Short mmCIF file of C-alpha atoms and ligand atoms in Angstrom, two decimals:
data_model
loop_
_atom_site.label_atom_id
_atom_site.label_comp_id
_atom_site.label_asym_id
_atom_site.label_seq_id
_atom_site.Cartn_x
_atom_site.Cartn_y
_atom_site.Cartn_z
CA MET N 1 -18.93 5.63 -30.92
CA LYS N 2 -18.91 1.33 -30.04
CA THR N 3 -19.92 0.86 -26.42
CA VAL N 4 -17.79 -2.10 -24.53
CA THR N 5 -20.12 -3.87 -22.38
CA ALA N 6 -19.50 -6.13 -19.20
CA ASP N 7 -20.74 -7.09 -15.56
CA VAL N 8 -18.10 -5.02 -14.03
CA ILE N 9 -15.87 -2.37 -14.52
CA VAL N 10 -13.16 -1.66 -12.35
CA ILE N 11 -11.44 2.04 -12.13
CA GLY N 12 -7.57 2.19 -11.82
CA ALA N 13 -4.99 -0.23 -12.45
CA GLY N 14 -3.04 0.09 -9.12
CA ILE N 15 -2.40 -2.79 -6.63
CA ALA N 16 -5.48 -2.21 -5.72
CA GLY N 17 -7.54 -2.15 -8.83
CA ALA N 18 -5.55 -4.89 -9.72
CA ALA N 19 -6.12 -7.78 -7.16
CA ALA N 20 -9.87 -6.71 -7.49
CA ALA N 21 -9.79 -7.14 -11.47
CA TRP N 22 -8.07 -11.00 -10.80
CA GLU N 23 -10.68 -11.69 -7.72
CA LEU N 24 -13.61 -10.66 -9.75
CA SER N 25 -12.87 -12.48 -13.77
CA GLY N 26 -13.47 -15.95 -13.92
CA HIS N 27 -16.83 -15.57 -11.97
CA MET N 28 -17.57 -12.25 -14.09
CA ASN N 29 -16.90 -10.56 -17.39
CA THR N 30 -14.47 -7.75 -16.11
CA LEU N 31 -13.08 -5.37 -17.35
CA LEU N 32 -10.12 -2.71 -15.95
CA LEU N 33 -9.58 1.25 -17.30
CA GLU N 34 -6.44 3.41 -16.19
CA GLN N 35 -5.94 6.49 -17.15
CA GLU N 36 -2.12 6.15 -17.51
CA GLU N 37 -0.17 3.93 -19.86
CA GLN N 38 1.72 1.58 -17.35
CA PRO N 39 -0.40 0.04 -14.24
CA GLY N 40 1.24 0.64 -11.15
CA TYR N 41 2.34 4.11 -12.15
CA HIS N 42 1.28 6.04 -9.00
CA ALA N 43 1.06 4.70 -5.25
CA THR N 44 1.72 1.65 -5.92
CA GLY N 45 5.09 1.40 -7.78
CA ARG N 46 6.52 4.36 -5.65
CA SER N 47 6.31 2.13 -2.16
CA ALA N 48 8.91 1.19 0.44
CA ALA N 49 7.27 -2.54 -0.27
CA LEU N 50 7.13 -3.65 3.50
CA PHE N 51 5.58 -6.59 4.71
CA SER N 52 5.05 -5.78 8.70
CA GLU N 53 2.42 -7.86 10.90
CA LEU N 54 3.21 -4.74 12.94
CA TYR N 55 2.53 -1.90 10.76
CA GLY N 56 -0.61 0.07 11.30
CA ASP N 57 -3.60 0.03 13.52
CA PRO N 58 -5.35 -3.39 14.89
CA LEU N 59 -7.21 -3.40 12.00
CA ASN N 60 -5.31 -2.83 9.12
CA ARG N 61 -2.58 -5.28 11.15
CA ALA N 62 -5.38 -8.20 10.83
CA LEU N 63 -5.83 -7.67 7.33
CA ILE N 64 -2.12 -7.67 6.76
CA ARG N 65 -1.98 -11.45 8.15
CA SER N 66 -5.02 -12.30 6.22
CA ALA N 67 -2.54 -11.33 3.26
CA ASN N 68 0.30 -13.32 4.76
CA ARG N 69 -1.37 -16.52 4.15
CA PHE N 70 -1.75 -15.55 0.36
CA PHE N 71 1.78 -14.45 0.06
CA GLN N 72 2.84 -17.65 1.70
CA GLN N 73 0.72 -19.91 -1.25
CA THR N 74 0.24 -17.55 -3.98
CA PRO N 75 -1.81 -19.81 -6.43
CA GLU N 76 0.34 -21.85 -9.05
CA GLY N 77 1.78 -19.88 -12.06
CA PHE N 78 1.15 -16.62 -10.38
CA ALA N 79 4.74 -15.95 -9.94
CA ASP N 80 7.90 -16.59 -10.77
CA SER N 81 9.61 -16.38 -7.52
CA PRO N 82 8.43 -16.26 -3.65
CA ILE N 83 6.32 -12.52 -3.42
CA LEU N 84 7.87 -12.13 0.41
CA GLN N 85 11.89 -11.75 0.67
CA LYS N 86 12.25 -12.06 4.15
CA ALA N 87 14.51 -9.65 5.75
CA GLY N 88 13.70 -8.91 9.33
CA ALA N 89 12.41 -5.12 10.09
CA LEU N 90 14.11 -3.29 13.42
CA PHE N 91 11.64 -0.68 15.11
CA CYS N 92 13.87 1.43 16.81
CA TYR N 93 13.63 3.75 19.94
CA SER N 94 15.84 5.92 21.30
CA PRO N 95 17.57 5.96 24.98
CA ASP N 96 15.00 7.92 26.66
CA GLU N 97 12.28 5.91 25.31
CA MET N 98 13.13 2.37 27.23
CA SER N 99 10.52 1.83 29.02
CA LEU N 100 7.97 2.39 25.88
CA ALA N 101 9.85 0.11 23.95
CA GLU N 102 9.01 -2.61 26.38
CA GLN N 103 5.49 -1.32 26.54
CA LEU N 104 5.17 -2.04 22.61
CA PHE N 105 7.21 -4.91 23.01
CA ALA N 106 5.23 -6.67 25.18
CA GLU N 107 1.76 -5.51 22.64
CA ALA N 108 4.15 -6.59 19.76
CA CYS N 109 4.45 -10.24 21.18
CA LYS N 110 0.27 -10.55 21.21
CA VAL N 111 0.35 -9.95 17.13
CA SER N 112 3.72 -11.24 16.09
CA LYS N 113 6.76 -13.67 16.42
CA VAL N 114 9.22 -10.71 17.59
CA GLU N 115 12.06 -10.13 20.14
CA LEU N 116 13.72 -6.87 22.14
CA TRP N 117 16.98 -6.20 21.15
CA SER N 118 19.61 -4.30 22.76
CA GLU N 119 21.92 -1.25 20.88
CA ARG N 120 24.79 -3.71 20.85
CA GLN N 121 22.19 -6.33 18.86
CA ILE N 122 20.76 -3.70 16.79
CA MET N 123 24.31 -2.57 15.61
CA SER N 124 25.42 -5.70 15.16
CA ARG N 125 22.71 -5.68 11.92
CA VAL N 126 23.40 -2.79 11.04
CA PRO N 127 26.83 -1.75 11.71
CA LEU N 128 27.36 2.13 10.43
CA LEU N 129 25.10 3.16 12.99
CA LYS N 130 26.19 5.87 15.08
CA LYS N 131 26.44 4.79 19.03
CA GLY N 132 24.15 6.25 21.84
CA LEU N 133 21.93 7.21 19.73
CA LEU N 134 19.60 4.13 19.65
CA GLY N 135 18.47 2.51 23.37
CA LYS N 136 16.44 -0.53 21.91
CA ALA N 137 14.52 -2.25 19.44
CA ILE N 138 11.81 -4.45 18.76
CA TRP N 139 13.05 -7.04 15.90
CA GLU N 140 10.37 -8.60 13.54
CA PRO N 141 12.12 -11.59 11.94
CA GLY N 142 9.56 -12.39 9.74
CA ALA N 143 9.13 -8.81 7.83
CA ALA N 144 9.99 -8.80 4.54
CA ALA N 145 10.33 -6.70 0.93
CA ILE N 146 7.45 -7.52 -1.12
CA ASP N 147 7.92 -8.15 -4.69
CA VAL N 148 5.61 -5.63 -5.99
CA HIS N 149 6.08 -5.85 -9.47
CA SER N 150 5.79 -9.65 -9.33
CA LEU N 151 2.57 -9.14 -7.14
CA LEU N 152 1.28 -6.62 -9.74
CA HIS N 153 1.61 -8.57 -12.74
CA GLY N 154 0.28 -11.79 -11.26
CA PHE N 155 -2.71 -10.62 -10.16
CA LEU N 156 -2.68 -9.04 -14.17
CA LYS N 157 -1.44 -11.64 -15.64
CA GLY N 158 -4.04 -13.77 -14.04
CA PHE N 159 -7.36 -11.36 -14.61
CA ARG N 160 -5.83 -11.34 -18.56
CA GLN N 161 -5.85 -15.76 -18.16
CA LYS N 162 -9.20 -15.28 -17.06
CA GLY N 163 -10.87 -13.52 -19.65
CA GLY N 164 -10.38 -10.21 -17.95
CA SER N 165 -9.54 -6.90 -20.83
CA LEU N 166 -6.98 -4.18 -19.20
CA PHE N 167 -7.60 -0.95 -21.37
CA THR N 168 -4.54 1.62 -20.63
CA ASP N 169 -4.74 5.23 -21.41
CA SER N 170 -8.07 5.41 -20.73
CA ARG N 171 -8.88 7.94 -17.86
CA VAL N 172 -12.53 7.88 -17.34
CA GLN N 173 -13.49 11.24 -17.54
CA GLN N 174 -17.55 11.28 -17.21
CA ILE N 175 -19.88 8.49 -15.66
CA THR N 176 -23.83 8.27 -16.39
CA ALA N 177 -26.46 6.44 -14.79
CA CYS N 178 -28.13 4.75 -17.32
CA GLU N 179 -31.24 1.72 -17.36
CA ALA N 180 -28.39 -1.35 -17.62
CA GLY N 181 -26.29 0.65 -15.12
CA PHE N 182 -23.59 3.16 -15.54
CA VAL N 183 -22.31 4.39 -18.68
CA ILE N 184 -18.27 5.15 -18.70
CA LYS N 185 -16.98 7.78 -20.76
CA THR N 186 -13.22 7.65 -21.27
CA GLY N 187 -10.29 9.23 -23.77
CA LYS N 188 -10.81 5.95 -25.48
CA GLY N 189 -13.71 4.87 -25.98
CA GLN N 190 -17.20 3.57 -24.13
CA PHE N 191 -18.05 1.38 -21.64
CA GLN N 192 -21.05 0.62 -19.91
CA ALA N 193 -21.83 -2.45 -17.10
CA PRO N 194 -24.24 -2.80 -14.05
CA ARG N 195 -21.57 -2.17 -11.59
CA ILE N 196 -18.53 -0.11 -10.78
CA ILE N 197 -15.68 -0.78 -8.83
CA ASN N 198 -13.54 2.40 -7.62
CA ALA N 199 -9.73 1.99 -7.43
CA ALA N 200 -8.64 5.16 -8.29
CA GLY N 201 -6.36 6.09 -5.13
CA ALA N 202 -5.98 9.44 -4.67
CA TRP N 203 -8.69 10.23 -7.24
CA ALA N 204 -11.05 8.19 -5.96
CA ASP N 205 -13.43 11.30 -4.37
CA GLN N 206 -13.34 12.37 -7.65
CA VAL N 207 -14.48 9.14 -9.73
CA ALA N 208 -17.26 8.73 -6.82
CA VAL N 209 -18.24 12.12 -7.36
CA MET N 210 -18.74 11.92 -11.17
CA ALA N 211 -21.12 9.16 -10.55
CA GLY N 212 -23.13 10.91 -8.52
CA ALA N 213 -21.95 9.87 -5.10
CA ASN N 214 -20.56 12.03 -1.86
CA SER N 215 -17.11 12.90 -1.76
CA LEU N 216 -15.78 11.05 1.23
CA LYS N 217 -12.99 13.78 1.66
CA MET N 218 -9.73 11.64 1.34
CA VAL N 219 -6.53 12.80 1.73
CA PRO N 220 -3.44 12.51 -0.35
CA LYS N 221 -0.52 12.66 1.77
CA ARG N 222 2.79 12.72 -0.54
CA ARG N 223 5.90 10.23 1.08
CA THR N 224 9.27 11.23 -0.05
CA VAL N 225 12.01 9.20 -0.72
CA ILE N 226 15.66 9.33 -1.83
CA VAL N 227 18.56 6.24 -3.09
CA VAL N 228 21.99 7.44 -2.13
CA ASP N 229 24.87 5.13 -1.93
CA PRO N 230 26.42 3.18 1.32
CA PRO N 231 30.44 4.43 2.03
CA GLU N 232 32.45 2.96 -0.69
CA ASN N 233 33.17 -0.69 0.30
CA ILE N 234 30.14 -1.45 2.70
CA ASP N 235 27.27 -4.19 1.99
CA VAL N 236 24.51 -3.22 2.94
CA SER N 237 22.30 -6.04 1.38
CA ASP N 238 21.95 -8.35 4.13
CA TRP N 239 20.59 -5.21 6.45
CA PRO N 240 17.48 -5.02 7.54
CA PHE N 241 14.42 -2.67 7.04
CA LEU N 242 15.15 0.23 10.04
CA GLU N 243 12.69 2.22 10.94
CA VAL N 244 13.55 5.44 13.94
CA VAL N 245 10.05 5.26 14.99
CA GLY N 246 8.31 8.65 15.83
CA LYS N 247 11.94 10.32 14.55
CA GLU N 248 10.92 10.88 11.17
CA LEU N 249 13.53 8.22 9.30
CA TYR N 250 13.28 4.80 7.89
CA PHE N 251 15.88 2.81 5.12
CA LYS N 252 16.13 -0.21 3.57
CA PRO N 253 18.35 -1.69 1.02
CA ASP N 254 17.77 -1.45 -2.58
CA ALA N 255 19.91 -2.94 -5.11
CA GLY N 256 23.26 -2.06 -3.10
CA GLN N 257 22.10 1.21 -2.55
CA LEU N 258 20.02 2.89 0.35
CA PHE N 259 16.31 3.59 0.23
CA VAL N 260 15.47 6.55 2.74
CA SER N 261 12.13 8.27 3.85
CA PRO N 262 11.83 11.31 6.01
CA GLU N 263 8.44 9.75 6.75
CA ASP N 264 6.76 12.79 5.94
CA ALA N 265 2.54 12.90 5.22
CA SER N 266 1.81 16.68 3.67
CA PRO N 267 -1.66 16.58 2.44
CA ASP N 268 -1.79 17.30 -1.06
CA ILE N 269 -4.19 17.07 -4.28
CA PRO N 270 -4.48 13.76 -6.33
CA CYS N 271 -1.75 14.18 -9.71
CA ASP N 272 1.23 13.05 -10.21
CA ALA N 273 3.44 13.65 -6.94
CA GLN N 274 7.11 15.16 -6.88
CA PRO N 275 9.33 15.31 -4.10
CA GLU N 276 9.27 18.90 -2.80
CA GLU N 277 13.32 19.94 -2.22
CA LEU N 278 12.85 20.71 1.67
CA ASP N 279 11.49 16.62 2.24
CA VAL N 280 14.98 15.64 -0.10
CA ALA N 281 17.15 17.29 2.36
CA VAL N 282 15.89 16.36 5.24
CA ALA N 283 15.67 12.90 4.48
CA ALA N 284 19.50 13.58 3.72
CA ASP N 285 19.90 15.23 6.88
CA HIS N 286 18.24 12.24 9.35
CA ILE N 287 20.10 9.88 7.18
CA MET N 288 23.45 11.10 8.08
CA LYS N 289 21.93 11.92 11.65
CA TYR N 290 21.82 8.21 12.69
CA LEU N 291 24.51 6.72 10.02
CA ASN N 292 28.24 7.17 9.58
CA LEU N 293 27.82 8.51 6.21
CA ASP N 294 28.29 11.53 3.90
CA VAL N 295 25.62 11.77 1.53
CA ARG N 296 26.85 13.73 -1.54
CA LYS N 297 24.53 12.49 -4.12
CA ILE N 298 21.25 12.08 -4.19
CA ASN N 299 20.81 8.97 -6.97
CA ASN N 300 17.08 8.84 -6.90
CA LYS N 301 14.10 10.62 -5.63
CA TRP N 302 10.28 10.11 -5.96
CA ALA N 303 7.27 10.85 -4.37
CA GLY N 304 3.78 8.95 -3.70
CA LEU N 305 0.95 9.79 -2.41
CA ARG N 306 -0.18 7.47 0.49
CA THR N 307 -4.71 8.06 0.19
CA PHE N 308 -6.23 7.70 3.68
CA ALA N 309 -10.02 8.18 4.89
CA ALA N 310 -10.48 10.57 7.98
CA ASP N 311 -10.67 7.43 10.16
CA GLU N 312 -7.67 5.71 8.22
CA VAL N 313 -9.39 2.71 7.59
CA PRO N 314 -9.62 1.81 4.26
CA VAL N 315 -12.93 2.25 2.42
CA VAL N 316 -14.67 -0.93 0.81
CA GLY N 317 -18.35 -1.30 0.36
CA GLU N 318 -21.45 -0.56 -1.75
CA ASP N 319 -22.01 3.64 -1.84
CA PRO N 320 -25.08 3.85 0.55
CA ASP N 321 -26.80 6.04 -2.07
CA ILE N 322 -25.40 5.12 -5.43
CA PRO N 323 -26.07 0.95 -5.75
CA GLY N 324 -24.00 -1.14 -7.77
CA PHE N 325 -20.83 1.59 -6.94
CA PHE N 326 -18.42 0.11 -4.58
CA TRP N 327 -15.47 1.61 -3.34
CA LEU N 328 -11.99 -0.09 -2.73
CA ALA N 329 -9.82 2.99 -1.88
CA GLY N 330 -8.30 4.92 1.24
CA LEU N 331 -5.97 1.86 1.56
CA GLY N 332 -3.04 4.66 2.60
CA GLY N 333 0.16 3.36 3.73
CA TYR N 334 -0.41 -0.36 3.55
CA GLY N 335 -2.31 -1.17 0.13
CA ILE N 336 0.38 -3.24 -0.56
CA GLN N 337 -0.13 -5.56 1.91
CA THR N 338 -3.98 -5.43 2.27
CA ALA N 339 -5.02 -5.21 -1.19
CA GLN N 340 -5.55 -8.84 -1.46
CA PRO N 341 -7.59 -9.46 1.42
CA LEU N 342 -9.62 -6.17 0.56
CA ALA N 343 -10.44 -7.33 -2.45
CA GLY N 344 -11.19 -10.65 -1.76
CA ILE N 345 -13.80 -8.86 0.59
CA MET N 346 -15.05 -6.27 -2.06
CA ALA N 347 -15.45 -9.55 -4.60
CA SER N 348 -17.50 -11.30 -1.40
CA LEU N 349 -19.54 -8.73 -1.57
CA VAL N 350 -20.15 -7.81 -5.35
CA MET N 351 -20.99 -11.42 -6.15
CA GLU N 352 -23.39 -11.05 -2.90
CA ARG N 353 -21.84 -14.13 -1.60
CA PRO N 354 -20.90 -14.70 2.32
CA LEU N 355 -16.84 -14.23 3.12
CA PRO N 356 -14.58 -16.28 3.22
CA VAL N 357 -13.61 -18.11 7.07
CA TYR N 358 -10.68 -16.88 7.25
CA LEU N 359 -11.61 -12.98 6.47
CA GLU N 360 -14.86 -13.27 8.49
CA GLN N 361 -12.99 -14.33 11.63
CA ALA N 362 -10.20 -11.56 10.55
CA TYR N 363 -10.76 -8.82 12.54
CA PRO N 364 -14.66 -8.07 14.91
CA ASP N 365 -17.07 -6.26 12.46
CA LEU N 366 -15.13 -6.21 9.78
CA LEU N 367 -17.30 -5.31 6.98
CA SER N 368 -19.12 -2.29 8.99
CA SER N 369 -15.60 -1.10 10.05
CA ILE N 370 -14.72 -0.86 6.39
CA SER N 371 -17.80 0.42 4.50
CA PRO N 372 -18.34 3.81 3.21
CA ARG N 373 -22.03 3.33 5.23
CA ARG N 374 -19.59 5.01 8.35
CA PHE N 375 -19.68 8.02 6.92
CA HIS N 376 -23.21 8.69 5.84
CA ASN N 377 -25.29 11.21 7.22
CA PRO N 378 -29.07 9.89 6.12
C1 LIG I 401 6.81 6.59 -0.17
C2 LIG I 401 5.27 5.26 -0.05
C3 LIG I 401 6.02 4.25 0.91
C4 LIG I 401 5.03 3.31 1.08
N1 LIG I 401 5.29 1.64 1.70
C5 LIG I 401 4.33 1.13 1.59
C6 LIG I 401 4.46 -0.47 2.54
O1 LIG I 401 6.02 -0.38 2.54
N2 LIG I 401 3.92 -1.00 2.49
C7 LIG I 401 2.39 -1.10 2.54
O2 LIG I 401 1.80 -1.87 2.01
N3 LIG I 401 2.40 0.20 1.39
C8 LIG I 401 2.73 0.71 1.00
N4 LIG I 401 2.59 2.11 0.29
C9 LIG I 401 1.16 2.23 0.37
C10 LIG I 401 1.15 1.98 -0.80
O3 LIG I 401 1.98 2.21 -2.14
C11 LIG I 401 -0.67 2.45 -1.63
O4 LIG I 401 -1.09 1.85 -0.19
C12 LIG I 401 -0.89 1.48 -2.45
O5 LIG I 401 0.03 1.25 -3.77
C13 LIG I 401 -2.39 2.07 -3.43
O6 LIG I 401 -2.55 1.28 -4.32
P1 LIG I 401 -3.99 1.91 -4.98
O7 LIG I 401 -4.16 0.75 -6.07
O8 LIG I 401 -5.34 2.18 -4.27
O9 LIG I 401 -3.66 3.03 -5.44
P2 LIG I 401 -2.93 3.49 -7.29
O10 LIG I 401 -2.25 2.64 -6.97
O11 LIG I 401 -2.30 5.39 -6.91
O12 LIG I 401 -3.39 3.49 -7.90
C14 LIG I 401 -4.81 4.02 -8.35
C15 LIG I 401 -4.85 3.81 -9.84
O13 LIG I 401 -5.78 4.64 -10.26
C16 LIG I 401 -5.93 5.37 -11.50
N5 LIG I 401 -6.75 6.66 -11.97
C17 LIG I 401 -7.04 7.33 -10.93
N6 LIG I 401 -8.08 8.36 -11.63
C18 LIG I 401 -8.58 7.40 -13.17
C19 LIG I 401 -9.69 7.41 -13.54
N7 LIG I 401 -10.30 8.49 -13.70
N8 LIG I 401 -9.59 6.58 -14.76
C20 LIG I 401 -8.71 5.29 -14.79
N9 LIG I 401 -7.98 5.86 -13.91
C21 LIG I 401 -7.66 6.34 -12.89
C22 LIG I 401 -4.42 6.01 -11.12
O14 LIG I 401 -3.20 6.16 -12.69
C23 LIG I 401 -3.75 4.86 -10.56
O15 LIG I 401 -3.14 3.88 -11.50
C24 LIG I 401 3.47 3.28 0.58
C25 LIG I 401 2.96 4.60 -0.33
C26 LIG I 401 4.14 5.43 -0.52
C27 LIG I 401 3.38 6.52 -1.28
#
């Protein structure tokens, strides 16, 4: 069997692997291996595509702010239209949570441009809401819908233009250490490189174990989405993203329909995630609780896996036990927003270059906070 060699092999063509391959190609001979026929088939192709500087913990928020630089100024020819479509986001609280909303608003003011809205203001943007259920909302006008398809394919196109090669339908089945690094066996052929990037999403632990590394006991968590029609003659296209915080509901417009999630997070195994009937029913029930809407038909439904390390912080860096084996995993519920800065960090580590200053300054102790070493017990 012929062995294809490279300087670095990225495993997994979701948003993380595509961004890493894009960052590395042009500097190193880079290959990207994907088990499915199409890149982006798993978590990346199933997300809510929200860009919000208020989403997540302080570290993920810092990464999201760094990503905004990239989204605002994608390189020439990266995509045909802007990656972000500004629609705004409303993070809503019930009438008995007014003081909580005010407290969180004060914190949100430190990280993004926000306003504290009354129920009247919320209803002016989403008139179908039932009265009396929401008290206040944090309005983030800069929140946006990410064009995930353009982002993913911008990375892949740039990667190929810089000489990289993508192999689909190529599931990594075995990784063996050799003098020159690693030999990787897939269903379609054999590959060899001194460095591997593990961007296998929900399968990251499995790939790590194949390479002889310890599992980091990451947990894929299933999240469900349903798509339903709004009432007849109601145009929802200019609605913002709306989350009823802590009440298992967010929704947003989606090509004239409503994209609804019950924000479930059920631990699962790495797989082609499918929606459970109960979660679909909960999603329909929760949207009908908050909107004057009768869900008669589910137009579409799916589930995807958001994969987390134990501390819910991404895992990026060289494995402490396996030199040349780098993690780019555990992007959790924020990976569409954070993949580019994380891939930039990964590329600096692989090429043994200092971090770009804007990443260096993004968050205190960024490198050690995301390193797989934090789980290492010597
Ligand atoms: C319902 C839902 C809503 C979300 N909403 C948002 C949001 O609003 N904003 C946001 O930023 N993020 C959101 N996310 C999270 C985001 O989708 C993920 O963080 C991101 O897609 C993770 O990307 P990834 O490349 O790590 O994983 P994946 O996209 O899963 O890619 C991993 C790839 O590795 C491949 N692979 C695995 N094992 C092998 C192997 N052995 N050989 C070869 N290839 C392999 C897989 O086939 C897969 O293509 C959401 C996720 C879900 C499910």
